[in-house]
């Protein structure tokens, strides 16, 4: 920053900021905000051969005025050999590890991530491309915690569909609660 940065600089994963003393981390966050730098947090793990696994102090960065986006880094690498590249998982982890509200965590992997990559905003309105992700849930927090069933729409066409089925066994609790039963009898212990 001392040498001057041009507009549009993005840094990540910046997890080391979480290891700094509070005053030093706050000063660094203020400097990042003043330099108009975007920080991309990688809550699913670092990149490449990174030994540390942690999350940038996203709440501190946001409170200082730093734009914070989030993603998944490499799909699979040394530090995350089973990475799934799932932005909803990244948002879930950002909420649980980074302490963000569900809507802020989702915003980091959606609108903020698009802005960090220089992509235009996506809106659900006439005249905008139909780029949608439909997730089953009663709200955003529910969708992030149980994002198993989903439909991906690209250019107005369904390109992927994932569904999960929850099965409840023959138990007194399931009967009293009138929970749905699927599958053949005798499959549940």
mmCIF file of C-alpha atoms in Angstrom:
data_model
loop_
_atom_site.group_PDB
_atom_site.id
_atom_site.type_symbol
_atom_site.label_atom_id
_atom_site.label_comp_id
_atom_site.label_asym_id
_atom_site.label_seq_id
_atom_site.Cartn_x
_atom_site.Cartn_y
_atom_site.Cartn_z
ATOM 1 C CA UNK A 1 0.000 0.000 0.000
ATOM 2 C CA UNK A 2 2.942 2.311 0.618
ATOM 3 C CA UNK A 3 3.830 2.163 -3.078
ATOM 4 C CA UNK A 4 0.284 2.903 -4.150
ATOM 5 C CA UNK A 5 -2.185 0.495 -5.679
ATOM 6 C CA UNK A 6 -4.370 0.915 -8.672
ATOM 7 C CA UNK A 7 -8.100 0.440 -8.272
ATOM 8 C CA UNK A 8 -9.521 -3.081 -8.207
ATOM 9 C CA UNK A 9 -6.894 -4.803 -6.058
ATOM 10 C CA UNK A 10 -8.112 -7.993 -4.400
ATOM 11 C CA UNK A 11 -6.219 -9.985 -1.774
ATOM 12 C CA UNK A 12 -6.893 -13.322 -0.175
ATOM 13 C CA UNK A 13 -7.143 -15.404 1.880
ATOM 14 C CA UNK A 14 -5.652 -13.080 4.555
ATOM 15 C CA UNK A 15 -6.253 -15.625 7.338
ATOM 16 C CA UNK A 16 -3.017 -14.459 8.993
ATOM 17 C CA UNK A 17 -4.767 -11.235 9.991
ATOM 18 C CA UNK A 18 -6.688 -13.277 12.575
ATOM 19 C CA UNK A 19 -3.394 -14.148 14.305
ATOM 20 C CA UNK A 20 -2.351 -10.520 14.799
ATOM 21 C CA UNK A 21 -2.943 -8.623 18.034
ATOM 22 C CA UNK A 22 -6.320 -6.865 17.897
ATOM 23 C CA UNK A 23 -4.866 -3.361 17.563
ATOM 24 C CA UNK A 24 -2.524 -4.378 14.742
ATOM 25 C CA UNK A 25 -5.286 -6.232 12.882
ATOM 26 C CA UNK A 26 -7.630 -3.230 13.261
ATOM 27 C CA UNK A 27 -4.948 -0.890 11.880
ATOM 28 C CA UNK A 28 -4.354 -3.259 8.929
ATOM 29 C CA UNK A 29 -8.113 -3.402 8.272
ATOM 30 C CA UNK A 30 -8.300 0.398 8.294
ATOM 31 C CA UNK A 31 -5.389 0.573 5.838
ATOM 32 C CA UNK A 32 -7.025 -1.997 3.538
ATOM 33 C CA UNK A 33 -10.259 0.000 3.575
ATOM 34 C CA UNK A 34 -8.421 3.269 2.889
ATOM 35 C CA UNK A 35 -6.619 1.642 -0.055
ATOM 36 C CA UNK A 36 -9.971 0.374 -1.419
ATOM 37 C CA UNK A 37 -8.768 -3.252 -1.357
ATOM 38 C CA UNK A 38 -11.205 -6.172 -1.511
ATOM 39 C CA UNK A 39 -10.379 -9.185 0.672
ATOM 40 C CA UNK A 40 -11.494 -12.648 -0.414
ATOM 41 C CA UNK A 41 -11.877 -15.047 2.495
ATOM 42 C CA UNK A 42 -11.515 -18.777 1.869
ATOM 43 C CA UNK A 43 -13.413 -20.421 4.732
ATOM 44 C CA UNK A 44 -13.041 -23.895 3.203
ATOM 45 C CA UNK A 45 -9.268 -23.729 3.548
ATOM 46 C CA UNK A 46 -6.217 -21.970 2.180
ATOM 47 C CA UNK A 47 -4.641 -22.363 -1.230
ATOM 48 C CA UNK A 48 -1.779 -24.480 -2.487
ATOM 49 C CA UNK A 49 0.657 -25.646 0.141
ATOM 50 C CA UNK A 50 -0.639 -23.352 2.870
ATOM 51 C CA UNK A 51 -0.164 -24.980 6.249
ATOM 52 C CA UNK A 52 -2.552 -22.735 8.100
ATOM 53 C CA UNK A 53 -6.233 -23.257 8.084
ATOM 54 C CA UNK A 54 -8.189 -20.323 9.272
ATOM 55 C CA UNK A 55 -10.445 -17.540 8.199
ATOM 56 C CA UNK A 56 -9.718 -13.871 7.729
ATOM 57 C CA UNK A 57 -11.316 -11.770 10.484
ATOM 58 C CA UNK A 58 -14.276 -10.905 8.270
ATOM 59 C CA UNK A 59 -16.276 -9.086 10.938
ATOM 60 C CA UNK A 60 -13.320 -6.813 11.719
ATOM 61 C CA UNK A 61 -12.672 -6.187 8.023
ATOM 62 C CA UNK A 62 -16.324 -5.390 7.300
ATOM 63 C CA UNK A 63 -16.577 -3.059 10.294
ATOM 64 C CA UNK A 64 -13.540 -1.155 8.971
ATOM 65 C CA UNK A 65 -15.254 -0.739 5.607
ATOM 66 C CA UNK A 66 -13.299 -3.370 3.666
ATOM 67 C CA UNK A 67 -15.245 -5.103 0.892
ATOM 68 C CA UNK A 68 -15.231 -8.788 1.776
ATOM 69 C CA UNK A 69 -15.984 -11.534 -0.714
ATOM 70 C CA UNK A 70 -15.648 -15.264 -0.166
ATOM 71 C CA UNK A 71 -14.970 -18.313 -2.234
ATOM 72 C CA UNK A 72 -13.476 -21.757 -2.176
ATOM 73 C CA UNK A 73 -9.946 -21.279 -3.488
ATOM 74 C CA UNK A 74 -8.790 -24.287 -5.442
ATOM 75 C CA UNK A 75 -11.317 -27.053 -5.933
ATOM 76 C CA UNK A 76 -8.907 -29.660 -4.564
ATOM 77 C CA UNK A 77 -5.358 -28.994 -3.481
ATOM 78 C CA UNK A 78 -2.806 -29.847 -0.785
ATOM 79 C CA UNK A 79 -4.567 -27.877 1.943
ATOM 80 C CA UNK A 80 -8.093 -28.994 0.991
ATOM 81 C CA UNK A 81 -7.906 -32.386 -0.763
ATOM 82 C CA UNK A 82 -11.670 -32.957 -0.624
ATOM 83 C CA UNK A 83 -12.843 -29.466 -1.585
ATOM 84 C CA UNK A 84 -16.204 -29.277 -3.279
ATOM 85 C CA UNK A 85 -16.105 -25.785 -4.764
ATOM 86 C CA UNK A 86 -19.544 -25.130 -3.297
ATOM 87 C CA UNK A 87 -20.258 -21.441 -2.638
ATOM 88 C CA UNK A 88 -23.137 -22.299 -0.299
ATOM 89 C CA UNK A 89 -20.759 -24.371 1.807
ATOM 90 C CA UNK A 90 -18.341 -21.436 1.828
ATOM 91 C CA UNK A 91 -21.171 -19.158 3.001
ATOM 92 C CA UNK A 92 -22.169 -21.659 5.689
ATOM 93 C CA UNK A 93 -18.587 -21.840 6.960
ATOM 94 C CA UNK A 94 -18.207 -18.072 6.775
ATOM 95 C CA UNK A 95 -21.269 -17.719 8.968
ATOM 96 C CA UNK A 96 -20.162 -20.371 11.449
ATOM 97 C CA UNK A 97 -16.412 -19.658 11.501
ATOM 98 C CA UNK A 98 -16.448 -15.974 10.614
ATOM 99 C CA UNK A 99 -19.419 -15.008 12.727
ATOM 100 C CA UNK A 100 -21.394 -13.340 9.935
ATOM 101 C CA UNK A 101 -25.162 -13.312 9.664
ATOM 102 C CA UNK A 102 -26.519 -15.660 6.995
ATOM 103 C CA UNK A 103 -27.415 -12.837 4.595
ATOM 104 C CA UNK A 104 -23.957 -11.247 4.907
ATOM 105 C CA UNK A 105 -22.236 -14.626 4.401
ATOM 106 C CA UNK A 106 -24.347 -15.333 1.320
ATOM 107 C CA UNK A 107 -23.680 -11.830 0.018
ATOM 108 C CA UNK A 108 -19.941 -12.510 0.261
ATOM 109 C CA UNK A 109 -20.152 -15.556 -2.039
ATOM 110 C CA UNK A 110 -22.678 -14.039 -4.421
ATOM 111 C CA UNK A 111 -22.810 -10.299 -5.122
ATOM 112 C CA UNK A 112 -19.492 -9.401 -3.480
ATOM 113 C CA UNK A 113 -17.715 -12.265 -5.245
ATOM 114 C CA UNK A 114 -19.145 -11.180 -8.605
ATOM 115 C CA UNK A 115 -18.066 -7.587 -7.950
ATOM 116 C CA UNK A 116 -14.538 -8.724 -6.992
ATOM 117 C CA UNK A 117 -14.294 -10.551 -10.322
ATOM 118 C CA UNK A 118 -15.602 -7.542 -12.235
ATOM 119 C CA UNK A 119 -18.847 -9.288 -13.194
ATOM 120 C CA UNK A 120 -22.123 -7.395 -13.428
ATOM 121 C CA UNK A 121 -24.825 -7.644 -10.800
ATOM 122 C CA UNK A 122 -27.442 -10.344 -11.314
ATOM 123 C CA UNK A 123 -31.039 -9.455 -10.552
ATOM 124 C CA UNK A 124 -34.246 -11.429 -10.830
ATOM 125 C CA UNK A 125 -36.032 -9.009 -13.142
ATOM 126 C CA UNK A 126 -37.169 -8.886 -16.733
ATOM 127 C CA UNK A 127 -34.269 -8.141 -19.043
ATOM 128 C CA UNK A 128 -31.605 -9.779 -16.864
ATOM 129 C CA UNK A 129 -30.115 -13.187 -17.685
ATOM 130 C CA UNK A 130 -31.791 -16.113 -15.931
ATOM 131 C CA UNK A 131 -28.823 -17.213 -13.808
ATOM 132 C CA UNK A 132 -30.437 -18.702 -10.745
ATOM 133 C CA UNK A 133 -29.815 -21.144 -7.935
ATOM 134 C CA UNK A 134 -32.933 -22.434 -6.212
ATOM 135 C CA UNK A 135 -32.349 -24.048 -2.827
ATOM 136 C CA UNK A 136 -34.919 -25.708 -0.609
ATOM 137 C CA UNK A 137 -35.319 -23.968 2.739
ATOM 138 C CA UNK A 138 -37.610 -21.802 4.809
ATOM 139 C CA UNK A 139 -35.193 -18.877 4.678
ATOM 140 C CA UNK A 140 -31.590 -18.066 3.921
ATOM 141 C CA UNK A 141 -30.215 -19.517 7.177
ATOM 142 C CA UNK A 142 -32.143 -22.729 6.546
ATOM 143 C CA UNK A 143 -30.950 -22.876 2.946
ATOM 144 C CA UNK A 144 -27.316 -22.481 4.034
ATOM 145 C CA UNK A 145 -27.530 -25.141 6.715
ATOM 146 C CA UNK A 146 -29.476 -27.652 4.608
ATOM 147 C CA UNK A 147 -28.457 -26.783 1.039
ATOM 148 C CA UNK A 148 -28.770 -30.331 -0.219
ATOM 149 C CA UNK A 149 -31.650 -30.028 -2.677
ATOM 150 C CA UNK A 150 -31.060 -27.422 -5.368
ATOM 151 C CA UNK A 151 -31.673 -26.501 -8.973
ATOM 152 C CA UNK A 152 -29.199 -24.525 -11.095
ATOM 153 C CA UNK A 153 -30.585 -22.455 -13.962
ATOM 154 C CA UNK A 154 -28.140 -21.079 -16.535
ATOM 155 C CA UNK A 155 -29.350 -18.875 -19.376
ATOM 156 C CA UNK A 156 -32.916 -19.780 -18.529
ATOM 157 C CA UNK A 157 -32.416 -23.574 -18.651
ATOM 158 C CA UNK A 158 -32.086 -26.085 -15.838
ATOM 159 C CA UNK A 159 -28.510 -27.368 -16.075
ATOM 160 C CA UNK A 160 -28.212 -29.221 -12.766
ATOM 161 C CA UNK A 161 -30.558 -30.685 -10.205
ATOM 162 C CA UNK A 162 -29.508 -32.164 -6.881
ATOM 163 C CA UNK A 163 -31.952 -33.670 -4.453
ATOM 164 C CA UNK A 164 -31.668 -35.197 -1.061
ATOM 165 C CA UNK A 165 -34.248 -37.340 0.659
ATOM 166 C CA UNK A 166 -34.671 -37.531 4.403
ATOM 167 C CA UNK A 167 -36.150 -40.759 5.616
ATOM 168 C CA UNK A 168 -37.733 -41.249 8.981
ATOM 169 C CA UNK A 169 -38.063 -44.701 10.446
ATOM 170 C CA UNK A 170 -41.061 -46.280 12.098
ATOM 171 C CA UNK A 171 -40.757 -44.739 15.506
ATOM 172 C CA UNK A 172 -43.233 -43.347 17.984
ATOM 173 C CA UNK A 173 -41.761 -39.853 17.527
ATOM 174 C CA UNK A 174 -42.060 -39.983 13.745
ATOM 175 C CA UNK A 175 -45.668 -41.152 13.991
ATOM 176 C CA UNK A 176 -46.650 -38.494 16.527
ATOM 177 C CA UNK A 177 -44.997 -35.762 14.455
ATOM 178 C CA UNK A 178 -46.519 -37.152 11.236
ATOM 179 C CA UNK A 179 -43.108 -37.166 9.561
ATOM 180 C CA UNK A 180 -42.971 -38.418 5.975
ATOM 181 C CA UNK A 181 -41.851 -41.958 5.261
ATOM 182 C CA UNK A 182 -40.150 -42.902 2.028
ATOM 183 C CA UNK A 183 -38.630 -46.054 0.725
ATOM 184 C CA UNK A 184 -39.516 -49.681 1.379
ATOM 185 C CA UNK A 185 -40.556 -50.970 4.758
ATOM 186 C CA UNK A 186 -37.818 -52.581 6.781
ATOM 187 C CA UNK A 187 -34.937 -50.410 5.497
ATOM 188 C CA UNK A 188 -34.707 -48.410 8.709
ATOM 189 C CA UNK A 189 -33.233 -50.028 11.804
#
